Amino acid sequence: MSVTATHFAGTRAILVELSDLQAVLALAARLDEAPLPGQLDVLAAAGTVLIKFDSRSAAKAAAATIPSLSLGSAPADTGKLVEIAVNYDGADLADVAKLTGLSAEAVIAAHTGQLWRAAFGGFAPGFAYLTGENRSLSVPRRGTPRTNVPAGAVALAGDYSAIYPRKSPGGWQLIGHSDALLWSLERESPALIRPMDRVRFVPARPSLSLRHGSAASAAVDDSPMPAVSAQAAAGTAPAGGLEIVSAGLQSLIQDLGRPGLGGLGVSAAGAVDPSAARAANRLVGNQRGDAVIENLMGSLILRAATDQVLAVTGARVDLTVSSPEHPARHPAQNAPFALLEGETLELSPSLAGLRCYVGVRGGVAGPLVLGSRSSDLMSGIGPRPLTAGDTIEVGAATGVHVVGAPEPSTLPELPGDGVTNLRFTAGPREDWFGPAGLATLSSQPWLVSTESNRIGVRLSLDDGGTALTRIREGELASEGVVWGALQVPPSGLPVLFLADHPVTGGYPVIGVVVPEDLPAAAQLAPGSRVRFVLVDPDTLVPRPTPPSNLARLGDRLAGHQQGNH
């Protein structure tokens, strides 16, 4: 058992390759028992361990230290047996039969006829990567991932099987569905299947309805907690706070997230533009991590139940405060203002940017879930999206923080050509694309797709653009990914991961956007154009890239024409 290679995954994380799964588990256990300086999170996968750090210097020191660590032995095999009932009616069952050379009935027999082992978690809370006793059902992922895989879907990819705990994007082949409750915060151990557990799949009987608390329950828990407390919903909460008159396209409660829980399959979540969220809190005199309202493209309308102090940052919107007793006024953005009892604040549709943040003095109150009040749309953890009629409780202002002075907007200014520049560092899997792939990524603008969301910015080709092409064949085993990763599916169209991204992925990551530019990425509206600039990870200064294939062809044609003259 040994470390075979280390790769930087952005400026503050390293991806460690190991000789086998036992070495992966041993290193993960070693880092859990004795964390390295600056270590924030550890995520074990099939043949790698992703380690996140709080600084570039800590990541560089770890990269030099880890190859010489004594790993010891892997944890003892102490998992329990979990039996999962499956309805084999998946959309890809026939495709899996063709890929394996089996009949659909034989695929089902192979899936139920072997014992599966939970090797590691990831992707989403409750999602466990299961390894079988043989490779009879080894199949590639889909060429293009689905934007929505239903909760409870039973799937195959590579040598693994898994069950999706909730609706989410995914590229695995779907062979059936289960009613197993994979993740529940009401259980002492939220995950039904934990690493080293054994899993046996059995065909479900149509009349079978298993009860909650058994190995498989009657439903998949796919509903986030309410956005307001039970008292507020019942109308018995204290007469304070803010009432949502209209939530617009999407309004969420967010703070700075719940980092450090990747091993549980829980993404960091939190505000997609943390710089704007921190600014909103700073302006109203809150702690930097207090909860705020994240609103998509303006159109939010809220009313004050009692006097409040607010500030709006992020995407550029117009603000209107009105009441039956007073004429309308228009507070400035990026500055604190009063919203008195009975007054209504209306945000106009976004004029620039995508997400704005409403901070309220005292912070948005509510229960902590795994240490955060943030809503995680990928994992389904935290409060649900806000809707009209919700009442948001506001906490009491504490400490000596005072209301701040107006500040410049955190929204970046666009260059003259209207294309947002995002700096990135190469790797950890740039070798799947080679120098020409890096050149293609950085030599052309990309369009932001309408399918983008808090999970990631999906990119499409601009006029005359070229998709990325792999120079390696085969499948990449699922491994940890970071916020800012540029993951590339077989379509060659990158996906830039944002706050709610899955903690693991099975497509190669050609590069990672630097943390300093992620707030700008959060403000990319559909239809906008973006350019990726390759930089040195230590200086963040642009570095030259080899010319793309098209550039080489143009140079040769130009030289040929000059020779003819």
Coordinates of C-alpha atoms in Angstrom, one line a residue, residues 55 100 138 192 222 252 330-331 333 393 468 524 557 561:
S55 CA -4.3 28.1 2.4
T100 CA -23.0 -6.3 -20.7
S138 CA -19.3 -3.1 -15.2
L192 CA -28.5 4.0 6.1
D222 CA -36.7 14.2 -0.3
L252 CA -33.1 31.0 -0.2
H330 CA -35.5 54.4 -3.3
P331 CA -32.7 53.4 -1.0
Q333 CA -27.8 49.4 -2.9
E393 CA -37.7 35.5 12.1
L468 CA -12.9 19.8 -25.4
L524 CA -22.9 34.7 -14.4
L557 CA -1.9 28.4 -43.7
Q561 CA 0.3 31.9 -48.3

